[in-house]
CSV table of C-alpha atoms and ligand atoms in Angstrom, one decimal:
chain,number,residue,atom,x,y,z
A,456,MET,CA,33.6,-39.1,-79.6
A,457,THR,CA,30.4,-37.3,-80.3
A,458,ALA,CA,30.8,-33.5,-80.3
A,459,ILE,CA,28.6,-31.6,-77.9
A,460,CYS,CA,27.7,-28.0,-78.0
A,461,GLU,CA,30.2,-25.8,-76.1
A,462,HIS,CA,27.4,-23.7,-74.7
A,463,CYS,CA,24.4,-26.0,-73.8
A,464,GLY,CA,25.9,-29.4,-74.1
A,465,ASP,CA,23.4,-30.7,-76.7
A,466,ASP,CA,24.7,-33.3,-79.1
A,467,ALA,CA,22.5,-32.2,-82.0
A,468,LEU,CA,25.1,-30.3,-84.0
A,469,PRO,CA,24.2,-30.5,-87.7
A,470,SER,CA,26.7,-29.4,-90.2
A,471,VAL,CA,25.5,-26.4,-92.2
A,472,TYR,CA,28.5,-25.2,-94.1
A,473,THR,CA,31.8,-26.2,-95.5
A,474,PRO,CA,34.4,-23.4,-95.6
A,475,GLU,CA,36.5,-22.8,-98.7
A,476,GLY,CA,40.0,-24.1,-98.4
A,477,SER,CA,40.1,-25.2,-94.8
A,478,SER,CA,43.5,-26.7,-94.1
A,479,ARG,CA,42.1,-28.5,-91.0
A,480,GLY,CA,39.1,-29.9,-92.7
A,481,LEU,CA,36.7,-27.9,-90.5
A,482,THR,CA,33.0,-27.8,-91.0
A,483,VAL,CA,30.5,-25.3,-89.5
A,484,HIS,CA,27.7,-26.5,-87.2
A,485,VAL,CA,24.7,-24.9,-85.6
A,486,CYS,CA,23.5,-26.2,-82.3
A,487,GLY,CA,19.9,-27.2,-82.7
A,488,ARG,CA,19.1,-26.2,-79.2
A,489,CYS,CA,20.8,-22.9,-78.5
A,490,GLY,CA,21.9,-21.7,-81.9
A,491,LEU,CA,25.6,-21.4,-81.2
A,492,VAL,CA,27.7,-21.6,-84.4
A,493,GLN,CA,30.8,-23.6,-84.0
A,494,SER,CA,33.5,-25.2,-86.2
A,495,LEU,CA,34.2,-28.9,-85.7
A,496,PRO,CA,36.3,-30.8,-84.9
A,497,ARG,CA,37.6,-28.5,-82.2
A,498,THR,CA,41.2,-29.1,-83.3
A,499,ASP,CA,43.1,-27.9,-80.3
A,500,ARG,CA,46.8,-27.1,-80.5
A,501,ALA,CA,47.0,-27.0,-84.3
A,502,GLN,CA,50.4,-26.3,-85.8
A,503,ARG,CA,51.2,-22.6,-86.1
A,504,ARG,CA,52.1,-21.6,-89.6
A,505,ALA,CA,54.1,-18.8,-91.2
A,506,ALA,CA,52.4,-15.4,-91.7
A,507,ALA,CA,50.1,-15.7,-94.7
A,508,VAL,CA,47.2,-13.8,-96.3
A,509,SER,CA,44.5,-15.7,-98.0
A,510,SER,CA,40.9,-15.0,-98.8
A,511,ALA,CA,40.1,-18.7,-97.9
A,512,ALA,CA,39.8,-20.5,-94.6
A,513,ASP,CA,43.5,-21.0,-94.2
A,514,TRP,CA,44.0,-17.3,-93.6
A,515,GLY,CA,47.2,-17.0,-91.5
A,516,ASN,CA,48.8,-15.2,-88.7
A,517,VAL,CA,48.9,-11.5,-89.5
A,518,ARG,CA,47.1,-10.3,-86.4
A,519,TYR,CA,47.3,-6.6,-86.7
A,520,GLY,CA,43.6,-6.0,-86.3
A,521,LYS,CA,43.7,-6.3,-82.5
A,522,GLY,CA,45.7,-3.1,-82.2
A,523,PHE,CA,42.8,-1.0,-83.5
A,524,ARG,CA,40.7,-2.1,-80.5
A,525,THR,CA,43.0,-0.7,-77.8
A,526,ALA,CA,41.3,2.6,-77.4
A,527,THR,CA,37.9,1.0,-77.1
A,528,ALA,CA,39.1,-1.3,-74.3
A,529,LEU,CA,41.0,1.4,-72.5
A,530,ASP,CA,37.9,3.7,-72.5
A,531,ALA,CA,35.9,0.9,-71.0
A,532,VAL,CA,38.4,0.4,-68.2
A,533,ARG,CA,38.3,4.2,-67.5
A,534,ARG,CA,34.5,4.1,-67.3
A,535,HIS,CA,34.5,1.4,-64.7
A,536,VAL,CA,37.7,1.5,-62.7
A,537,ASP,CA,39.5,4.3,-60.9
A,538,THR,CA,42.8,4.2,-62.8
A,539,THR,CA,44.7,6.1,-60.2
A,540,ARG,CA,44.2,3.3,-57.7
A,541,THR,CA,46.1,0.0,-57.4
A,542,PHE,CA,44.5,-2.9,-59.3
A,543,ALA,CA,45.5,-6.2,-60.9
A,544,LEU,CA,44.6,-6.9,-64.5
A,545,LEU,CA,44.9,-10.2,-66.5
A,546,ASP,CA,45.4,-9.6,-70.3
A,547,VAL,CA,44.5,-12.7,-72.2
A,548,GLY,CA,46.2,-12.9,-75.6
A,549,SER,CA,48.4,-9.9,-75.2
A,550,ASN,CA,49.8,-10.2,-78.8
A,551,ARG,CA,52.3,-7.3,-79.3
A,552,GLY,CA,51.4,-5.7,-76.0
A,553,ARG,CA,49.6,-2.6,-77.3
A,554,PHE,CA,46.8,-2.7,-74.8
A,555,VAL,CA,49.2,-3.6,-71.9
A,556,GLN,CA,51.5,-0.7,-72.8
A,557,ALA,CA,48.6,1.8,-73.1
A,558,LEU,CA,47.1,0.6,-69.8
A,559,ILE,CA,50.3,0.8,-67.9
A,560,GLU,CA,50.7,4.4,-69.1
A,561,ALA,CA,47.1,5.3,-68.2
A,562,ALA,CA,47.1,3.5,-64.8
A,563,PRO,CA,50.2,4.3,-62.7
A,564,GLN,CA,49.4,1.8,-60.0
A,565,ALA,CA,48.2,-1.1,-62.1
A,566,HIS,CA,49.8,-4.5,-62.2
A,567,VAL,CA,49.4,-6.7,-65.3
A,568,VAL,CA,49.7,-10.5,-65.9
A,569,ALA,CA,50.0,-10.8,-69.7
A,570,ILE,CA,49.3,-14.2,-71.3
A,571,GLU,CA,50.4,-14.8,-75.0
A,572,PRO,CA,51.0,-18.2,-76.6
A,573,ASP,CA,52.9,-16.9,-79.6
A,574,GLU,CA,56.5,-16.5,-78.7
A,575,ARG,CA,57.2,-14.5,-81.9
A,576,VAL,CA,55.1,-11.6,-80.6
A,577,ALA,CA,55.1,-12.1,-76.9
A,578,ASP,CA,58.5,-10.6,-76.5
A,579,SER,CA,57.0,-7.2,-77.1
A,580,CYS,CA,55.5,-7.4,-73.6
A,581,ALA,CA,58.6,-8.7,-71.9
A,582,ASP,CA,60.0,-5.3,-70.9
A,583,ILE,CA,56.9,-3.4,-70.0
A,584,ASP,CA,56.8,-2.0,-66.4
A,585,ARG,CA,54.7,-3.7,-63.8
A,586,THR,CA,53.9,-6.5,-66.2
A,587,GLU,CA,54.5,-10.2,-65.7
A,588,LEU,CA,54.5,-12.1,-69.0
A,589,THR,CA,53.7,-15.8,-69.4
A,590,VAL,CA,54.2,-17.3,-72.8
A,591,ALA,CA,51.5,-20.0,-72.8
A,592,ARG,CA,47.9,-20.7,-73.9
A,593,ILE,CA,45.4,-19.3,-71.4
A,594,GLU,CA,43.9,-22.8,-71.0
A,595,ASP,CA,47.3,-24.1,-69.7
A,596,VAL,CA,48.0,-21.4,-67.1
A,597,ALA,CA,46.9,-22.0,-63.5
A,598,LEU,CA,46.0,-18.7,-62.0
A,599,GLU,CA,45.1,-18.0,-58.3
A,600,THR,CA,41.4,-17.8,-57.4
A,601,GLY,CA,40.2,-14.2,-56.8
A,602,ARG,CA,43.5,-12.6,-57.9
A,603,PHE,CA,42.3,-10.0,-60.5
A,604,ASP,CA,40.1,-6.9,-60.4
A,605,LEU,CA,39.9,-6.9,-64.2
A,606,ILE,CA,40.3,-9.3,-67.1
A,607,HIS,CA,40.8,-8.1,-70.7
A,608,SER,CA,40.3,-10.6,-73.5
A,609,CYS,CA,40.4,-9.2,-77.0
A,610,HIS,CA,39.8,-11.4,-80.1
A,611,THR,CA,40.9,-14.5,-78.3
A,612,ILE,CA,37.8,-16.3,-77.1
A,613,GLU,CA,36.8,-17.3,-80.6
A,614,HIS,CA,40.1,-19.2,-81.0
A,615,LEU,CA,39.7,-21.4,-78.0
A,616,ALA,CA,38.6,-25.0,-78.2
A,617,HIS,CA,36.5,-24.6,-75.1
A,618,PRO,CA,35.5,-20.9,-74.6
A,619,ALA,CA,32.9,-21.6,-71.9
A,620,ARG,CA,35.4,-23.4,-69.8
A,621,THR,CA,37.8,-20.5,-70.1
A,622,LEU,CA,35.0,-18.0,-69.2
A,623,ARG,CA,34.2,-19.9,-66.1
A,624,ASP,CA,37.8,-19.9,-65.2
A,625,HIS,CA,37.9,-16.1,-65.7
A,626,ALA,CA,35.1,-15.8,-63.2
A,627,ARG,CA,37.0,-18.0,-60.7
A,628,THR,CA,40.2,-15.9,-61.0
A,629,LEU,CA,38.3,-12.5,-60.6
A,630,LYS,CA,37.7,-11.0,-57.3
A,631,ASP,CA,34.0,-10.6,-56.2
A,632,GLY,CA,32.6,-7.9,-58.4
A,633,GLY,CA,35.6,-8.0,-60.7
A,634,LEU,CA,35.1,-7.0,-64.4
A,635,LEU,CA,35.5,-8.8,-67.7
A,636,VAL,CA,36.2,-6.7,-70.8
A,637,LEU,CA,35.6,-9.0,-73.7
A,638,ASP,CA,35.9,-8.4,-77.4
A,639,ALA,CA,35.2,-10.9,-80.2
A,640,PRO,CA,34.4,-10.9,-83.9
A,641,ASN,CA,30.7,-10.5,-84.7
A,642,ILE,CA,29.1,-13.1,-87.0
A,643,ALA,CA,26.7,-10.3,-88.1
A,644,LEU,CA,29.4,-9.2,-90.5
A,645,ILE,CA,28.7,-12.2,-92.8
A,646,GLY,CA,25.4,-10.4,-93.6
A,647,SER,CA,27.4,-7.6,-95.3
A,648,ASP,CA,26.4,-7.4,-99.0
A,649,ASP,CA,30.0,-6.9,-100.1
A,650,ILE,CA,31.5,-10.0,-98.4
A,651,VAL,CA,34.0,-11.9,-100.5
A,652,GLU,CA,36.4,-13.4,-97.9
A,653,GLU,CA,35.8,-16.7,-96.2
A,654,TRP,CA,34.5,-15.8,-92.8
A,655,PHE,CA,34.8,-19.2,-91.2
A,656,ILE,CA,38.5,-19.4,-91.0
A,657,ASP,CA,40.5,-22.2,-89.4
A,658,LYS,CA,41.7,-20.2,-86.5
A,659,HIS,CA,38.2,-19.4,-85.3
A,660,LEU,CA,36.3,-22.3,-83.6
A,661,THR,CA,33.3,-20.4,-82.2
A,662,HIS,CA,31.4,-17.8,-84.2
A,663,PHE,CA,29.4,-15.7,-81.8
A,664,SER,CA,26.4,-13.5,-82.4
A,665,ALA,CA,25.6,-10.8,-79.8
A,666,ARG,CA,23.0,-13.1,-78.3
A,667,THR,CA,25.1,-16.3,-78.1
A,668,LEU,CA,28.0,-14.5,-76.6
A,669,LEU,CA,25.9,-12.7,-74.0
A,670,ARG,CA,24.2,-15.9,-73.1
A,671,MET,CA,27.5,-17.8,-72.7
A,672,VAL,CA,29.1,-15.0,-70.6
A,673,GLU,CA,26.0,-14.9,-68.3
A,674,ALA,CA,25.9,-18.7,-68.0
A,675,CYS,CA,29.6,-18.7,-67.0
A,676,GLY,CA,29.1,-16.5,-63.9
A,677,PHE,CA,28.7,-12.9,-65.1
A,678,GLU,CA,26.1,-10.2,-65.3
A,679,ILE,CA,26.2,-7.9,-68.3
A,680,VAL,CA,27.2,-4.3,-67.6
A,681,GLU,CA,27.6,-3.2,-71.2
A,682,ALA,CA,26.1,-5.2,-74.1
A,683,PRO,CA,27.5,-5.0,-77.6
A,684,ASP,CA,26.7,-1.9,-79.7
A,685,PRO,CA,24.0,-3.1,-82.2
A,686,ALA,CA,25.5,-0.7,-84.8
A,687,ASP,CA,28.9,-2.4,-84.7
A,688,ARG,CA,28.7,-5.4,-87.1
A,689,GLU,CA,32.4,-6.3,-86.8
A,690,ASN,CA,33.0,-6.5,-83.0
A,691,LEU,CA,31.1,-7.8,-80.0
A,692,PHE,CA,32.4,-5.6,-77.2
A,693,ILE,CA,31.1,-6.6,-73.7
A,694,VAL,CA,31.7,-5.5,-70.2
A,695,ALA,CA,30.5,-8.0,-67.6
A,696,ARG,CA,30.7,-8.3,-63.8
A,697,LYS,CA,31.4,-11.4,-61.9
A,698,ARG,CA,28.3,-12.5,-59.9
A,699,ALA,CA,27.9,-15.2,-57.3
A,700,ALA,CA,26.2,-18.0,-59.1
A,701,MET,CA,26.6,-19.8,-62.4
A,702,ALA,CA,23.6,-20.8,-64.5
A,703,ALA,CA,22.5,-24.4,-63.9
A,704,GLN,CA,20.6,-25.0,-67.1
A,705,ILE,CA,20.8,-23.4,-70.5
A,706,ALA,CA,17.3,-22.7,-72.0
A,707,VAL,CA,16.4,-23.6,-75.6
A,708,ASP,CA,16.6,-20.7,-78.0
A,709,ALA,CA,14.7,-21.6,-81.2
A,710,GLY,CA,14.8,-18.1,-82.6
A,711,GLU,CA,18.6,-18.0,-82.4
A,712,VAL,CA,18.7,-21.4,-84.2
A,713,ASP,CA,16.6,-20.0,-87.1
A,714,ARG,CA,18.6,-16.8,-87.3
A,715,ALA,CA,21.9,-18.7,-87.5
A,716,TYR,CA,20.6,-20.9,-90.4
A,717,GLU,CA,19.3,-17.9,-92.2
A,718,LEU,CA,22.4,-15.9,-91.8
A,719,ILE,CA,24.7,-18.7,-93.0
A,720,SER,CA,22.7,-19.6,-96.0
A,721,SER,CA,22.3,-16.0,-97.1
A,722,TYR,CA,26.1,-15.5,-96.6
A,723,ALA,CA,26.9,-18.5,-98.8
A,724,ALA,CA,24.7,-17.2,-101.6
A,725,MET,CA,25.9,-13.6,-101.3
A,726,ARG,CA,29.5,-14.6,-101.2
A,727,ALA,CA,29.1,-16.8,-104.3
A,728,HIS,CA,27.4,-13.9,-106.1
A,729,ASN,CA,30.2,-11.4,-105.1
A,730,LEU,CA,32.9,-13.8,-106.1
A,731,ALA,CA,31.3,-14.0,-109.6
A,732,ALA,CA,31.2,-10.2,-109.8
A,733,LEU,CA,35.0,-9.9,-109.0
A,734,ALA,CA,35.9,-10.6,-112.6
A,735,GLY,CA,34.0,-7.3,-113.4
A,736,VAL,CA,36.0,-5.4,-110.8
A,737,ALA,CA,39.2,-6.9,-112.3
A,738,GLY,CA,38.0,-5.7,-115.7
A,739,GLU,CA,37.4,-2.2,-114.6
A,740,LEU,CA,40.8,-1.9,-112.9
A,741,THR,CA,42.6,-3.4,-115.9
A,742,ALA,CA,40.9,-0.8,-118.1
A,743,LEU,CA,42.2,1.9,-115.8
A,744,ALA,CA,45.7,0.6,-115.6
A,745,PRO,CA,47.1,2.8,-118.4
A,746,ARG,CA,46.4,5.8,-116.2
A,747,GLY,CA,48.7,4.5,-113.5
A,748,LEU,CA,46.9,2.3,-111.0
A,749,ALA,CA,47.7,2.0,-107.4
A,750,VAL,CA,45.9,-0.6,-105.2
A,751,TRP,CA,45.7,0.3,-101.5
A,752,GLY,CA,45.0,-2.8,-99.4
A,753,ALA,CA,46.8,-6.1,-100.0
A,754,GLY,CA,44.8,-8.2,-97.6
A,755,ARG,CA,41.9,-10.7,-98.1
A,756,ILE,CA,39.9,-8.6,-100.5
A,757,PHE,CA,42.9,-8.1,-102.8
A,758,ASP,CA,43.6,-11.8,-102.5
A,759,SER,CA,40.0,-12.6,-103.6
A,760,LEU,CA,40.4,-10.1,-106.5
A,761,VAL,CA,43.4,-12.0,-107.8
A,762,VAL,CA,42.3,-15.6,-107.0
A,763,HIS,CA,38.6,-15.4,-107.8
A,764,GLY,CA,38.5,-12.3,-110.1
A,765,GLY,CA,41.5,-13.2,-112.2
A,766,PHE,CA,43.0,-9.7,-111.7
A,767,ASP,CA,46.7,-9.6,-112.9
A,768,PRO,CA,48.4,-7.8,-110.1
A,769,LYS,CA,51.2,-6.8,-112.4
A,770,ARG,CA,48.7,-4.3,-113.9
A,771,ALA,CA,49.1,-2.2,-110.7
A,772,LYS,CA,51.9,0.3,-110.7
A,773,LEU,CA,52.0,0.1,-106.9
A,774,VAL,CA,50.5,-2.0,-104.2
A,775,VAL,CA,50.2,-0.2,-100.9
A,776,ASP,CA,49.4,-1.6,-97.5
A,777,ALA,CA,50.3,0.3,-94.3
A,778,HIS,CA,50.2,-2.7,-92.0
A,779,LEU,CA,51.1,-5.7,-94.2
A,780,ALA,CA,54.1,-4.0,-95.7
A,781,GLY,CA,55.7,-4.4,-92.3
A,782,HIS,CA,55.0,-8.2,-92.2
A,783,LEU,CA,55.2,-9.4,-95.8
A,784,GLY,CA,57.5,-8.3,-98.6
A,785,GLU,CA,55.2,-9.1,-101.4
A,786,ARG,CA,51.7,-10.4,-102.4
A,787,HIS,CA,51.0,-12.3,-105.6
A,788,GLY,CA,54.4,-11.2,-107.0
A,789,CYS,CA,53.9,-7.5,-106.2
A,790,ALA,CA,56.3,-5.7,-103.8
A,791,LEU,CA,54.3,-4.1,-101.0
A,792,SER,CA,54.9,-0.4,-100.2
A,793,GLY,CA,54.0,1.9,-97.4
A,794,PRO,CA,51.5,4.7,-98.2
A,795,GLU,CA,54.3,7.3,-98.5
A,796,ALA,CA,55.3,5.7,-101.8
A,797,LEU,CA,52.1,7.2,-103.3
A,798,SER,CA,53.5,10.7,-103.3
A,799,GLU,CA,56.4,9.8,-105.5
A,800,ALA,CA,54.5,7.3,-107.8
A,801,ARG,CA,51.8,9.8,-108.6
A,802,PRO,CA,49.2,7.3,-109.7
A,803,GLY,CA,46.2,8.4,-111.8
A,804,VAL,CA,43.9,6.1,-110.0
A,805,ILE,CA,43.9,4.6,-106.5
A,806,ALA,CA,41.7,1.6,-105.8
A,807,ILE,CA,41.0,1.1,-102.1
A,808,MET,CA,40.6,-2.6,-101.4
A,809,SER,CA,39.4,-2.3,-97.8
A,810,ARG,CA,36.1,-2.4,-96.0
A,811,GLY,CA,36.6,-1.5,-92.4
A,812,PHE,CA,38.9,1.4,-92.9
A,813,ALA,CA,37.9,2.7,-96.4
A,814,ARG,CA,37.1,6.2,-95.3
A,815,GLU,CA,40.2,6.7,-93.2
A,816,ILE,CA,42.4,5.3,-96.1
A,817,GLU,CA,40.5,7.6,-98.6
A,818,ALA,CA,41.4,10.7,-96.6
A,819,GLU,CA,45.1,9.6,-96.4
A,820,ALA,CA,45.2,8.8,-100.1
A,821,ARG,CA,43.8,12.2,-101.0
A,822,ARG,CA,46.5,13.8,-98.9
A,823,LEU,CA,49.3,11.8,-100.4
A,824,ALA,CA,48.1,11.9,-104.0
A,825,PRO,CA,45.8,14.8,-104.4
A,826,ASP,CA,45.4,14.4,-108.2
A,827,ALA,CA,44.5,10.8,-108.2
A,828,GLU,CA,40.9,9.5,-108.8
A,829,ILE,CA,39.9,7.4,-105.8
A,830,LEU,CA,37.8,4.3,-106.2
A,831,LEU,CA,36.3,2.4,-103.2
A,832,TYR,CA,36.0,-1.4,-103.1
A,833,ALA,CA,32.3,-1.2,-102.2
A,834,ASP,CA,31.5,1.0,-105.3
A,835,LEU,CA,33.6,-1.2,-107.6
A,836,LEU,CA,31.9,-4.3,-106.4
A,837,GLY,CA,28.5,-2.6,-106.6
A,838,ARG,CA,29.0,-1.6,-110.3
A,839,ALA,CA,30.3,-5.1,-111.2
A,840,ARG,CA,27.2,-6.7,-109.5
A,841,LEU,CA,24.9,-4.5,-111.5
A,842,ARG,CA,26.7,-5.4,-114.7
A,843,LEU,CA,26.4,-9.1,-113.7
A,844,ALA,CA,22.7,-8.7,-113.1
A,845,ALA,CA,22.1,-6.9,-116.4
B,1919,LIG,ZN1,23.9,-25.4,-77.8
């Protein structure tokens, strides 16, 4: 069967990129009509795998990132809904229930339907007050028309084989004037000059820009109330209101097609350059190891450093990761510790292998190990790139 664009239905979907290490054999395509970036084939219902961390496309199931978005979503609910009144909310992809828990505490009359396919984490929602949990995929759940005042969907839409179909169904299950609070990864991140991880991971089938996500949401029966913050390159956070009619025809967007091509080709070149520079980062850290080296961050950047940079993780006296330590015992043969281990280990140098939370981690590292020199990933990579260019 010929694949067609999930947004505009066009069948011109040239392949533009092959992700590193895809266990599903996915390739990345740009719709020649609307510019939506999508991975094909849309392998629905793939086997779930054990928790894993990898810098390649087979990156696994450690979904702790969603928890950081709770405050953003709850603030949006407070901006648009009177939280003292009775309302019904659908939470799509409830994960460990952090948002549901926070909402139930903030809104004493709210009722929640929580949908989460992963039975290993869904249990966390099972005992929350005024919450009805369904362990299933959103596509498989038949919900009443006009049941909800609000739908919250955080970092879920990009996983779906047919996101537009689900958005249209969200519009159907909302009351007239009901709100959709939607959060998704932003493809703009691949334009970062320090990217080393494979962005096009197997779990994500649609890779939205602000423009393609806004257009899809509008076409599926919504008007935009809050558009994504242009300064946020990691997340596309949207608030939209159900409106009466759906769009009949999706217009051509040649500018978006060009932007998608440009972004993906510069990403491929930048990532290759940075992967080559990682050997230099490994060299700098190895030279510092005799002073007592701690690495903070055992996620995808650390994985790239070992796999592509050739860093011997045994050189680190300590590998710290506040979140992964709770999910995985070790990475590349190194036991993972929580941050508190730093105060006892007293490292001379702490290398922070994180992008999104580097400043927060730096402050915490200074508090726990005030005498240590602190190095940030972006600076280490920057120096290695300069050496590579010289
Ligand atoms: Zn299209």
